[in-house]
mmCIF file of C-alpha atoms in Angstrom:
data_model
loop_
_atom_site.group_PDB
_atom_site.id
_atom_site.type_symbol
_atom_site.label_atom_id
_atom_site.label_comp_id
_atom_site.label_asym_id
_atom_site.label_seq_id
_atom_site.Cartn_x
_atom_site.Cartn_y
_atom_site.Cartn_z
ATOM 1 C CA MET A 1 0.000 0.000 0.000
ATOM 2 C CA PRO A 2 1.305 3.484 -0.773
ATOM 3 C CA ARG A 3 1.896 5.755 2.227
ATOM 4 C CA THR A 4 -1.142 7.757 3.360
ATOM 5 C CA SER A 5 0.840 11.014 3.047
ATOM 6 C CA ASP A 6 1.068 10.350 -0.695
ATOM 7 C CA ALA A 7 -2.666 9.862 -1.085
ATOM 8 C CA ARG A 8 -3.564 13.555 -1.338
ATOM 9 C CA ASP A 9 -0.863 14.180 -3.957
ATOM 10 C CA ARG A 10 -1.986 11.126 -5.886
ATOM 11 C CA ILE A 11 -5.595 12.346 -5.912
ATOM 12 C CA VAL A 12 -4.570 15.816 -7.145
ATOM 13 C CA LEU A 13 -2.251 14.487 -9.851
ATOM 14 C CA THR A 14 -4.802 11.937 -11.061
ATOM 15 C CA ALA A 15 -7.555 14.561 -11.114
ATOM 16 C CA ALA A 16 -5.326 16.998 -13.007
ATOM 17 C CA ARG A 17 -4.691 14.329 -15.644
ATOM 18 C CA LEU A 18 -8.301 13.150 -15.979
ATOM 19 C CA PHE A 19 -9.773 16.680 -15.985
ATOM 20 C CA LEU A 20 -7.455 17.583 -18.885
ATOM 21 C CA GLU A 21 -7.943 14.286 -20.707
ATOM 22 C CA ARG A 22 -11.731 14.652 -20.559
ATOM 23 C CA SER A 23 -13.341 17.354 -18.367
ATOM 24 C CA TYR A 24 -14.178 18.194 -14.766
ATOM 25 C CA HIS A 25 -17.794 17.106 -15.096
ATOM 26 C CA ASP A 26 -16.990 13.959 -17.029
ATOM 27 C CA VAL A 27 -14.928 12.452 -14.193
ATOM 28 C CA GLY A 28 -16.735 11.333 -11.034
ATOM 29 C CA VAL A 29 -15.222 11.034 -7.548
ATOM 30 C CA GLU A 30 -15.634 7.263 -7.583
ATOM 31 C CA GLU A 31 -13.696 6.825 -10.832
ATOM 32 C CA LEU A 32 -11.089 9.269 -9.601
ATOM 33 C CA CYS A 33 -10.529 7.323 -6.373
ATOM 34 C CA ALA A 34 -10.148 4.084 -8.330
ATOM 35 C CA ALA A 35 -7.652 5.668 -10.744
ATOM 36 C CA ALA A 36 -5.685 7.214 -7.843
ATOM 37 C CA ASP A 37 -5.852 3.975 -5.842
ATOM 38 C CA VAL A 38 -7.399 5.571 -2.742
ATOM 39 C CA ARG A 39 -10.591 4.759 -0.848
ATOM 40 C CA LYS A 40 -13.556 7.124 -1.139
ATOM 41 C CA GLY A 41 -13.349 7.774 2.626
ATOM 42 C CA SER A 42 -9.745 8.812 2.146
ATOM 43 C CA PHE A 43 -10.808 11.284 -0.570
ATOM 44 C CA TYR A 44 -13.229 13.004 1.800
ATOM 45 C CA HIS A 45 -10.542 13.072 4.486
ATOM 46 C CA TYR A 46 -8.534 15.394 2.223
ATOM 47 C CA PHE A 47 -11.283 17.193 0.293
ATOM 48 C CA SER A 48 -14.702 18.233 1.527
ATOM 49 C CA SER A 49 -15.983 18.239 -2.074
ATOM 50 C CA LYS A 50 -15.007 17.781 -5.712
ATOM 51 C CA ALA A 51 -14.941 21.599 -5.974
ATOM 52 C CA GLU A 52 -12.257 21.744 -3.258
ATOM 53 C CA LEU A 53 -10.258 19.241 -5.298
ATOM 54 C CA ALA A 54 -10.667 21.489 -8.368
ATOM 55 C CA ASN A 55 -9.106 24.318 -6.371
ATOM 56 C CA ALA A 56 -6.172 22.094 -5.396
ATOM 57 C CA VAL A 57 -5.703 21.132 -9.062
ATOM 58 C CA ILE A 58 -5.717 24.839 -9.989
ATOM 59 C CA ASP A 59 -3.030 25.536 -7.351
ATOM 60 C CA MET A 60 -0.864 22.695 -8.624
ATOM 61 C CA HIS A 61 -0.972 24.004 -12.208
ATOM 62 C CA MET A 62 -0.463 27.560 -10.951
ATOM 63 C CA GLN A 63 2.887 26.633 -9.387
ATOM 64 C CA VAL A 64 4.085 25.447 -12.808
ATOM 65 C CA PHE A 65 2.863 28.581 -14.595
ATOM 66 C CA GLN A 66 4.268 30.988 -11.999
ATOM 67 C CA THR A 67 7.654 29.279 -12.017
ATOM 68 C CA ARG A 68 7.954 29.065 -15.795
ATOM 69 C CA LEU A 69 6.773 32.658 -16.224
ATOM 70 C CA THR A 70 9.320 34.050 -13.757
ATOM 71 C CA PRO A 71 11.810 36.155 -15.754
ATOM 72 C CA GLU A 72 15.437 35.013 -15.979
ATOM 73 C CA PRO A 73 17.737 37.134 -13.787
ATOM 74 C CA GLY A 74 19.451 39.809 -15.847
ATOM 75 C CA ALA A 75 17.050 39.617 -18.788
ATOM 76 C CA THR A 76 16.151 42.890 -20.518
ATOM 77 C CA PRO A 77 12.472 43.920 -20.628
ATOM 78 C CA ALA A 78 12.357 42.956 -24.339
ATOM 79 C CA GLN A 79 13.791 39.514 -23.500
ATOM 80 C CA MET A 80 11.365 39.089 -20.586
ATOM 81 C CA LEU A 81 8.431 39.951 -22.826
ATOM 82 C CA SER A 82 9.550 37.604 -25.558
ATOM 83 C CA ALA A 83 10.058 34.834 -22.976
ATOM 84 C CA ILE A 84 6.316 34.815 -22.144
ATOM 85 C CA PRO A 85 5.160 33.223 -25.442
ATOM 86 C CA ASP A 86 8.054 30.769 -25.211
ATOM 87 C CA ALA A 87 7.183 29.749 -21.643
ATOM 88 C CA ILE A 88 3.456 29.325 -22.350
ATOM 89 C CA GLY A 89 4.237 27.538 -25.607
ATOM 90 C CA ALA A 90 6.594 25.172 -23.765
ATOM 91 C CA ILE A 91 4.005 24.331 -21.096
ATOM 92 C CA GLN A 92 1.474 23.553 -23.813
ATOM 93 C CA ALA A 93 4.005 21.603 -25.899
ATOM 94 C CA ASP A 94 4.623 19.402 -22.844
ATOM 95 C CA LEU A 95 0.889 18.841 -22.407
ATOM 96 C CA HIS A 96 0.501 18.131 -26.122
ATOM 97 C CA ALA A 97 3.311 15.570 -25.961
ATOM 98 C CA HIS A 98 1.788 13.952 -22.870
ATOM 99 C CA PHE A 99 -1.795 13.714 -24.133
ATOM 100 C CA GLY A 100 -1.066 13.439 -27.862
ATOM 101 C CA ARG A 101 -3.243 16.478 -28.614
ATOM 102 C CA PHE A 102 -4.056 19.926 -27.249
ATOM 103 C CA VAL A 103 -6.270 19.530 -24.181
ATOM 104 C CA GLY A 104 -6.720 23.257 -23.508
ATOM 105 C CA CYS A 105 -5.449 25.376 -20.644
ATOM 106 C CA PRO A 106 -6.026 23.827 -17.198
ATOM 107 C CA PHE A 107 -7.308 27.216 -15.999
ATOM 108 C CA GLY A 108 -9.372 28.045 -19.073
ATOM 109 C CA ASN A 109 -11.062 24.645 -19.069
ATOM 110 C CA ILE A 110 -12.164 25.038 -15.457
ATOM 111 C CA ALA A 111 -13.146 28.685 -16.028
ATOM 112 C CA ALA A 112 -15.387 27.622 -18.916
ATOM 113 C CA GLU A 113 -16.935 24.671 -17.094
ATOM 114 C CA LEU A 114 -17.409 26.049 -13.595
ATOM 115 C CA SER A 115 -17.686 29.880 -13.683
ATOM 116 C CA THR A 116 -21.473 29.732 -13.912
ATOM 117 C CA THR A 117 -21.999 26.615 -11.790
ATOM 118 C CA ASP A 118 -19.613 26.759 -8.824
ATOM 119 C CA GLU A 119 -19.008 30.077 -7.137
ATOM 120 C CA THR A 120 -16.278 28.820 -4.777
ATOM 121 C CA VAL A 121 -14.170 27.558 -7.682
ATOM 122 C CA ARG A 122 -14.883 30.691 -9.745
ATOM 123 C CA ILE A 123 -13.685 32.991 -6.918
ATOM 124 C CA HIS A 124 -10.607 30.863 -6.245
ATOM 125 C CA LEU A 125 -9.580 30.678 -9.902
ATOM 126 C CA ALA A 126 -10.330 34.360 -10.553
ATOM 127 C CA ALA A 127 -8.007 35.362 -7.696
ATOM 128 C CA ARG A 128 -5.209 33.043 -8.860
ATOM 129 C CA LEU A 129 -5.417 34.239 -12.467
ATOM 130 C CA ALA A 130 -5.512 37.883 -11.362
ATOM 131 C CA ALA A 131 -2.230 37.246 -9.516
ATOM 132 C CA LEU A 132 -0.705 35.557 -12.575
ATOM 133 C CA GLU A 133 -1.833 38.462 -14.741
ATOM 134 C CA GLY A 134 -0.177 40.784 -12.198
ATOM 135 C CA GLN A 135 3.073 38.881 -12.739
ATOM 136 C CA LEU A 136 2.744 39.439 -16.524
ATOM 137 C CA ALA A 137 1.807 43.092 -15.951
ATOM 138 C CA ARG A 138 5.086 43.738 -14.088
ATOM 139 C CA VAL A 139 6.998 42.597 -17.180
ATOM 140 C CA CYS A 140 4.777 44.670 -19.486
ATOM 141 C CA ARG A 141 5.327 47.771 -17.296
ATOM 142 C CA LYS A 142 9.094 47.337 -17.504
ATOM 143 C CA ALA A 143 8.764 46.999 -21.279
ATOM 144 C CA ALA A 144 6.657 50.182 -21.390
ATOM 145 C CA ASP A 145 9.163 52.083 -19.236
ATOM 146 C CA ASP A 146 12.170 51.282 -21.435
ATOM 147 C CA GLY A 147 10.362 51.997 -24.718
ATOM 148 C CA THR A 148 10.001 48.385 -25.876
ATOM 149 C CA LEU A 149 6.235 48.823 -26.272
ATOM 150 C CA ARG A 150 4.624 50.873 -28.995
ATOM 151 C CA GLU A 151 3.588 54.316 -27.808
ATOM 152 C CA GLY A 152 0.088 54.383 -26.332
ATOM 153 C CA VAL A 153 0.027 50.674 -25.354
ATOM 154 C CA ASP A 154 -1.180 50.369 -21.753
ATOM 155 C CA PRO A 155 0.942 47.689 -20.052
ATOM 156 C CA ASP A 156 -1.781 46.469 -17.694
ATOM 157 C CA ARG A 157 -4.282 46.133 -20.532
ATOM 158 C CA LEU A 158 -1.597 44.384 -22.594
ATOM 159 C CA ALA A 159 -0.997 41.825 -19.808
ATOM 160 C CA HIS A 160 -4.719 41.031 -19.711
ATOM 161 C CA ALA A 161 -4.980 40.952 -23.502
ATOM 162 C CA LEU A 162 -1.948 38.657 -23.766
ATOM 163 C CA PHE A 163 -3.374 36.197 -21.273
ATOM 164 C CA ALA A 164 -6.777 36.366 -22.984
ATOM 165 C CA HIS A 165 -5.122 35.788 -26.333
ATOM 166 C CA TYR A 166 -3.422 32.671 -25.029
ATOM 167 C CA GLN A 167 -6.762 31.432 -23.645
ATOM 168 C CA GLY A 168 -8.545 31.935 -26.971
ATOM 169 C CA LEU A 169 -5.773 30.393 -29.057
ATOM 170 C CA ILE A 170 -5.506 27.294 -26.917
ATOM 171 C CA LEU A 171 -9.290 26.862 -26.797
ATOM 172 C CA LEU A 172 -9.492 26.930 -30.598
ATOM 173 C CA ALA A 173 -6.401 24.699 -30.860
ATOM 174 C CA LYS A 174 -8.138 22.159 -28.624
ATOM 175 C CA LEU A 175 -11.296 22.360 -30.750
ATOM 176 C CA HIS A 176 -9.450 22.064 -34.073
ATOM 177 C CA CYS A 177 -6.867 19.518 -32.805
ATOM 178 C CA SER A 178 -4.226 21.927 -34.082
ATOM 179 C CA ASP A 179 -0.578 21.182 -34.567
ATOM 180 C CA ALA A 180 1.577 21.661 -31.444
ATOM 181 C CA ALA A 181 3.929 24.012 -33.284
ATOM 182 C CA ALA A 182 1.272 26.652 -34.056
ATOM 183 C CA LEU A 183 0.796 28.174 -30.591
ATOM 184 C CA THR A 184 4.144 29.825 -29.802
ATOM 185 C CA PRO A 185 4.434 31.734 -33.122
ATOM 186 C CA ALA A 186 0.840 32.978 -32.752
ATOM 187 C CA LEU A 187 1.640 34.294 -29.270
ATOM 188 C CA HIS A 188 4.806 35.955 -30.586
ATOM 189 C CA ASP A 189 2.690 37.566 -33.348
ATOM 190 C CA PHE A 190 0.444 39.017 -30.659
ATOM 191 C CA VAL A 191 3.307 40.419 -28.589
ATOM 192 C CA GLY A 192 5.011 41.670 -31.756
ATOM 193 C CA SER A 193 1.991 43.744 -32.752
ATOM 194 C CA HIS A 194 2.447 45.780 -29.553
ATOM 195 C CA LEU A 195 6.173 46.509 -29.879
ATOM 196 C CA ALA A 196 7.665 49.852 -30.892
ATOM 197 C CA PRO A 197 8.641 49.830 -34.586
ATOM 198 C CA MET B 1 -51.018 22.268 -25.288
ATOM 199 C CA PRO B 2 -48.492 23.921 -27.618
ATOM 200 C CA ARG B 3 -48.388 22.600 -31.183
ATOM 201 C CA THR B 4 -46.061 19.649 -31.784
ATOM 202 C CA SER B 5 -44.243 21.512 -34.558
ATOM 203 C CA ASP B 6 -43.093 24.015 -31.923
ATOM 204 C CA ALA B 7 -41.654 21.324 -29.681
ATOM 205 C CA ARG B 8 -38.303 21.054 -31.453
ATOM 206 C CA ASP B 9 -37.787 24.822 -31.416
ATOM 207 C CA ARG B 10 -38.775 24.947 -27.763
ATOM 208 C CA ILE B 11 -36.243 22.249 -26.882
ATOM 209 C CA VAL B 12 -33.440 24.040 -28.763
ATOM 210 C CA LEU B 13 -34.242 27.466 -27.275
ATOM 211 C CA THR B 14 -34.537 26.082 -23.752
ATOM 212 C CA ALA B 15 -31.282 24.157 -24.119
ATOM 213 C CA ALA B 16 -29.511 27.236 -25.467
ATOM 214 C CA ARG B 17 -30.645 29.210 -22.416
ATOM 215 C CA LEU B 18 -29.839 26.536 -19.819
ATOM 216 C CA PHE B 19 -26.448 25.633 -21.363
ATOM 217 C CA LEU B 20 -25.447 29.312 -21.164
ATOM 218 C CA GLU B 21 -26.947 29.858 -17.723
ATOM 219 C CA ARG B 22 -25.090 26.848 -16.325
ATOM 220 C CA SER B 23 -23.292 24.408 -18.653
ATOM 221 C CA TYR B 24 -23.907 21.554 -21.078
ATOM 222 C CA HIS B 25 -23.027 18.878 -18.534
ATOM 223 C CA ASP B 26 -24.929 20.509 -15.707
ATOM 224 C CA VAL B 27 -28.295 20.224 -17.482
ATOM 225 C CA GLY B 28 -29.805 16.767 -17.948
ATOM 226 C CA VAL B 29 -32.293 15.732 -20.648
ATOM 227 C CA GLU B 30 -35.022 15.176 -18.036
ATOM 228 C CA GLU B 31 -34.707 18.685 -16.617
ATOM 229 C CA LEU B 32 -34.538 20.095 -20.123
ATOM 230 C CA CYS B 33 -37.753 18.386 -21.180
ATOM 231 C CA ALA B 34 -39.540 19.677 -18.079
ATOM 232 C CA ALA B 35 -38.299 23.234 -18.710
ATOM 233 C CA ALA B 36 -39.285 23.052 -22.394
ATOM 234 C CA ASP B 37 -42.657 21.448 -21.535
ATOM 235 C CA VAL B 38 -42.143 18.410 -23.782
ATOM 236 C CA ARG B 39 -42.257 14.687 -23.019
ATOM 237 C CA LYS B 40 -38.994 12.735 -22.976
ATOM 238 C CA GLY B 41 -40.286 10.580 -25.840
ATOM 239 C CA SER B 42 -40.853 13.740 -27.830
ATOM 240 C CA PHE B 43 -37.242 14.775 -27.184
ATOM 241 C CA TYR B 44 -35.923 11.541 -28.666
ATOM 242 C CA HIS B 45 -38.268 11.943 -31.625
ATOM 243 C CA TYR B 46 -36.329 15.085 -32.580
ATOM 244 C CA PHE B 47 -32.837 14.273 -31.234
ATOM 245 C CA SER B 48 -31.106 10.926 -31.112
ATOM 246 C CA SER B 49 -28.880 12.184 -28.281
ATOM 247 C CA LYS B 50 -27.988 15.198 -26.140
ATOM 248 C CA ALA B 51 -24.954 15.666 -28.421
ATOM 249 C CA GLU B 52 -27.251 16.058 -31.430
ATOM 250 C CA LEU B 53 -29.134 18.718 -29.489
ATOM 251 C CA ALA B 54 -25.809 20.473 -28.769
ATOM 252 C CA ASN B 55 -25.210 20.611 -32.535
ATOM 253 C CA ALA B 56 -28.677 22.131 -33.084
ATOM 254 C CA VAL B 57 -27.936 24.735 -30.386
ATOM 255 C CA ILE B 58 -24.634 25.543 -32.122
ATOM 256 C CA ASP B 59 -26.474 26.027 -35.450
ATOM 257 C CA MET B 60 -29.052 28.323 -33.845
ATOM 258 C CA HIS B 61 -26.341 30.575 -32.360
ATOM 259 C CA MET B 62 -24.379 30.416 -35.613
ATOM 260 C CA GLN B 63 -27.267 31.975 -37.552
ATOM 261 C CA VAL B 64 -27.154 34.970 -35.184
ATOM 262 C CA PHE B 65 -23.375 35.346 -35.475
ATOM 263 C CA GLN B 66 -23.316 34.967 -39.269
ATOM 264 C CA THR B 67 -26.118 37.496 -39.727
ATOM 265 C CA ARG B 68 -24.674 40.084 -37.346
ATOM 266 C CA LEU B 69 -21.190 39.674 -38.791
ATOM 267 C CA THR B 70 -22.351 40.206 -42.386
ATOM 268 C CA PRO B 71 -20.891 43.527 -43.590
ATOM 269 C CA GLU B 72 -23.261 46.407 -44.390
ATOM 270 C CA PRO B 73 -23.611 46.959 -48.146
ATOM 271 C CA GLY B 74 -21.347 49.762 -49.312
ATOM 272 C CA ALA B 75 -19.102 49.735 -46.238
ATOM 273 C CA THR B 76 -15.388 50.349 -46.793
ATOM 274 C CA PRO B 77 -12.938 47.623 -45.693
ATOM 275 C CA ALA B 78 -11.959 49.801 -42.716
ATOM 276 C CA GLN B 79 -15.609 50.150 -41.721
ATOM 277 C CA MET B 80 -16.223 46.410 -42.186
ATOM 278 C CA LEU B 81 -13.236 45.605 -39.990
ATOM 279 C CA SER B 82 -14.305 48.035 -37.296
ATOM 280 C CA ALA B 83 -17.853 46.617 -37.409
ATOM 281 C CA ILE B 84 -16.618 43.191 -36.214
ATOM 282 C CA PRO B 85 -15.834 44.249 -32.609
ATOM 283 C CA ASP B 86 -19.107 46.190 -32.536
ATOM 284 C CA ALA B 87 -21.148 43.202 -33.743
ATOM 285 C CA ILE B 88 -19.526 40.730 -31.337
ATOM 286 C CA GLY B 89 -19.766 43.264 -28.519
ATOM 287 C CA ALA B 90 -23.478 43.777 -29.269
ATOM 288 C CA ILE B 91 -24.210 40.026 -29.229
ATOM 289 C CA GLN B 92 -22.478 39.724 -25.880
ATOM 290 C CA ALA B 93 -24.130 42.875 -24.494
ATOM 291 C CA ASP B 94 -27.509 41.286 -25.315
ATOM 292 C CA LEU B 95 -26.511 38.068 -23.543
ATOM 293 C CA HIS B 96 -25.180 40.065 -20.581
ATOM 294 C CA ALA B 97 -28.480 41.972 -20.348
ATOM 295 C CA HIS B 98 -30.479 38.740 -20.580
ATOM 296 C CA PHE B 99 -28.525 36.737 -17.999
ATOM 297 C CA GLY B 100 -27.344 39.614 -15.794
ATOM 298 C CA ARG B 101 -23.714 38.595 -16.265
ATOM 299 C CA PHE B 102 -21.303 37.357 -18.919
ATOM 300 C CA VAL B 103 -22.024 33.684 -19.578
ATOM 301 C CA GLY B 104 -19.253 33.160 -22.144
ATOM 302 C CA CYS B 105 -19.476 32.490 -25.855
ATOM 303 C CA PRO B 106 -21.997 29.782 -26.797
ATOM 304 C CA PHE B 107 -19.358 28.260 -29.096
ATOM 305 C CA GLY B 108 -16.413 28.650 -26.728
ATOM 306 C CA ASN B 109 -18.301 27.088 -23.834
ATOM 307 C CA ILE B 110 -19.163 24.004 -25.860
ATOM 308 C CA ALA B 111 -15.656 23.851 -27.333
ATOM 309 C CA ALA B 112 -14.182 23.854 -23.828
ATOM 310 C CA GLU B 113 -16.622 21.316 -22.413
ATOM 311 C CA LEU B 114 -16.941 18.847 -25.271
ATOM 312 C CA SER B 115 -13.814 18.939 -27.489
ATOM 313 C CA THR B 116 -12.172 16.140 -25.520
ATOM 314 C CA THR B 117 -15.320 14.178 -24.673
ATOM 315 C CA ASP B 118 -17.602 14.186 -27.716
ATOM 316 C CA GLU B 119 -16.062 13.808 -31.150
ATOM 317 C CA THR B 120 -19.311 14.360 -33.104
ATOM 318 C CA VAL B 121 -19.884 17.740 -31.427
ATOM 319 C CA ARG B 122 -16.208 18.686 -31.773
ATOM 320 C CA ILE B 123 -16.230 17.998 -35.525
ATOM 321 C CA HIS B 124 -19.538 19.823 -36.034
ATOM 322 C CA LEU B 125 -18.458 22.908 -34.077
ATOM 323 C CA ALA B 126 -14.979 22.977 -35.639
ATOM 324 C CA ALA B 127 -16.527 23.054 -39.141
ATOM 325 C CA ARG B 128 -19.009 25.796 -38.203
ATOM 326 C CA LEU B 129 -16.341 27.976 -36.592
ATOM 327 C CA ALA B 130 -13.988 27.455 -39.544
ATOM 328 C CA ALA B 131 -16.760 28.807 -41.804
ATOM 329 C CA LEU B 132 -17.335 31.791 -39.501
ATOM 330 C CA GLU B 133 -13.591 32.472 -39.446
ATOM 331 C CA GLY B 134 -13.695 32.315 -43.264
ATOM 332 C CA GLN B 135 -16.340 35.053 -43.207
ATOM 333 C CA LEU B 136 -14.028 37.203 -41.024
ATOM 334 C CA ALA B 137 -11.059 36.372 -43.253
ATOM 335 C CA ARG B 138 -12.830 37.781 -46.322
ATOM 336 C CA VAL B 139 -13.143 41.131 -44.522
ATOM 337 C CA CYS B 140 -9.521 40.991 -43.364
ATOM 338 C CA ARG B 141 -8.350 40.250 -46.934
ATOM 339 C CA LYS B 142 -10.235 43.280 -48.264
ATOM 340 C CA ALA B 143 -8.641 45.366 -45.503
ATOM 341 C CA ALA B 144 -5.200 44.024 -46.473
ATOM 342 C CA ASP B 145 -5.797 44.741 -50.174
ATOM 343 C CA ASP B 146 -6.718 48.399 -49.665
ATOM 344 C CA GLY B 147 -3.880 49.103 -47.221
ATOM 345 C CA THR B 148 -5.998 49.302 -44.054
ATOM 346 C CA LEU B 149 -3.840 46.654 -42.357
ATOM 347 C CA ARG B 150 -0.306 47.256 -41.172
ATOM 348 C CA GLU B 151 2.280 45.947 -43.615
ATOM 349 C CA GLY B 152 3.181 42.315 -42.989
ATOM 350 C CA VAL B 153 -0.116 41.409 -41.271
ATOM 351 C CA ASP B 154 -1.453 38.194 -42.805
ATOM 352 C CA PRO B 155 -5.243 38.594 -43.170
ATOM 353 C CA ASP B 156 -6.071 34.914 -42.627
ATOM 354 C CA ARG B 157 -3.941 34.740 -39.491
ATOM 355 C CA LEU B 158 -5.536 37.986 -38.324
ATOM 356 C CA ALA B 159 -9.058 36.541 -38.744
ATOM 357 C CA HIS B 160 -8.097 33.526 -36.623
ATOM 358 C CA ALA B 161 -6.319 35.702 -34.057
ATOM 359 C CA LEU B 162 -9.296 38.072 -33.827
ATOM 360 C CA PHE B 163 -11.723 35.230 -33.207
ATOM 361 C CA ALA B 164 -9.313 33.680 -30.687
ATOM 362 C CA HIS B 165 -8.950 37.031 -28.962
ATOM 363 C CA TYR B 166 -12.710 37.312 -28.586
ATOM 364 C CA GLN B 167 -12.838 33.772 -27.174
ATOM 365 C CA GLY B 168 -10.168 34.511 -24.578
ATOM 366 C CA LEU B 169 -11.605 37.873 -23.558
ATOM 367 C CA ILE B 170 -15.116 36.514 -23.086
ATOM 368 C CA LEU B 171 -13.845 33.476 -21.166
ATOM 369 C CA LEU B 172 -11.971 35.719 -18.721
ATOM 370 C CA ALA B 173 -14.934 38.129 -18.566
ATOM 371 C CA LYS B 174 -17.167 35.202 -17.583
ATOM 372 C CA LEU B 175 -14.659 34.107 -14.932
ATOM 373 C CA HIS B 176 -14.170 37.601 -13.488
ATOM 374 C CA CYS B 177 -17.843 38.640 -13.872
ATOM 375 C CA SER B 178 -16.546 41.653 -15.774
ATOM 376 C CA ASP B 179 -18.507 44.732 -16.665
ATOM 377 C CA ALA B 180 -20.499 44.482 -19.914
ATOM 378 C CA ALA B 181 -18.857 47.617 -21.304
ATOM 379 C CA ALA B 182 -15.299 46.211 -21.265
ATOM 380 C CA LEU B 183 -15.503 43.765 -24.184
ATOM 381 C CA THR B 184 -16.040 45.977 -27.245
ATOM 382 C CA PRO B 185 -13.174 48.425 -26.497
ATOM 383 C CA ALA B 186 -10.817 45.484 -25.855
ATOM 384 C CA LEU B 187 -11.724 44.007 -29.259
ATOM 385 C CA HIS B 188 -11.213 47.398 -30.913
ATOM 386 C CA ASP B 189 -7.786 47.603 -29.220
ATOM 387 C CA PHE B 190 -6.931 44.274 -30.798
ATOM 388 C CA VAL B 191 -8.021 45.288 -34.288
ATOM 389 C CA GLY B 192 -6.354 48.693 -33.852
ATOM 390 C CA SER B 193 -2.974 47.109 -33.140
ATOM 391 C CA HIS B 194 -3.063 45.599 -36.662
ATOM 392 C CA LEU B 195 -3.958 48.730 -38.612
ATOM 393 C CA ALA B 196 -1.555 50.761 -40.754
ATOM 394 C CA PRO B 197 -0.318 53.842 -38.873
#
């Protein structure tokens, strides 16, 4: 038997995989427990509800995004800005390789499925994504300050627009089963259209 | 009793409303039939499955989008291009007024929920959205031909990027319960960043 201390991690990892492979609603707690090799009682020891598990899955993915989107020390604002499409593209390339297709953004999928049906998850995810957008906005502000951005581009609006653009691209890529290589260039196109000539 | 010939329309309209209000998975066929005031047998007379109903809901919304996104006769390419954010913004403002909040894009919601779980719906929606993107691309090509677009902007890529941008913005607006007035200016910002100076 695996150690009990591993059980929570196993539930979160299994849920993260199954939610991406199919969807939040398509995977029941019973199936999840079987796939994670934990008893149902054990599940409810760690999570009061499936929604609480969704929040834990969000936090797990958020650690990856925050880490990969942290600028390299010593990078110029232009380099930091250009690193954002590369980092997001790399996260999605990993997911594409793992699942053999685009499965969407872990955050976007849950936002689409649960924003109108579960207020606790909506509030949790909205706060996490606002923080991530804040991280992008700090880079965009540095790029505005040193003249990397085209005149008149508001850095905070750009951070939101960039994150939105990623969400829309990956949603359509999931729908159209697009090629893994298409995402990063499209994100670079978006950033490029906001740079000073 | 309402006429039988109305029953199909009533099912589609009720499903469209409930799917937006909550989600595709959150609404069962039984509840749907009760809300539409039709018998379950009647439902399966018109639809072989809930997925087939999803496709009918997609087609109903698509008629609205295609009509509203049809350029005014005599409009210049610049006017046609600028009319796209206005038309999408108006559709979403109507939905916001009806539901009292952003409920997402009818297409984006279904793309997020069903692309990995129902291949018949995915294929149907992908074809419909490709056609809609083609409609946008024709406008973008006219704008490229008459010099409205910034040099180097590929009109077909722009049409895809514009539709993706809308999808991402409305997904985040649904998550953050954003103000109805924010969407149209954000879409104009996007188009504006691709125009010739």
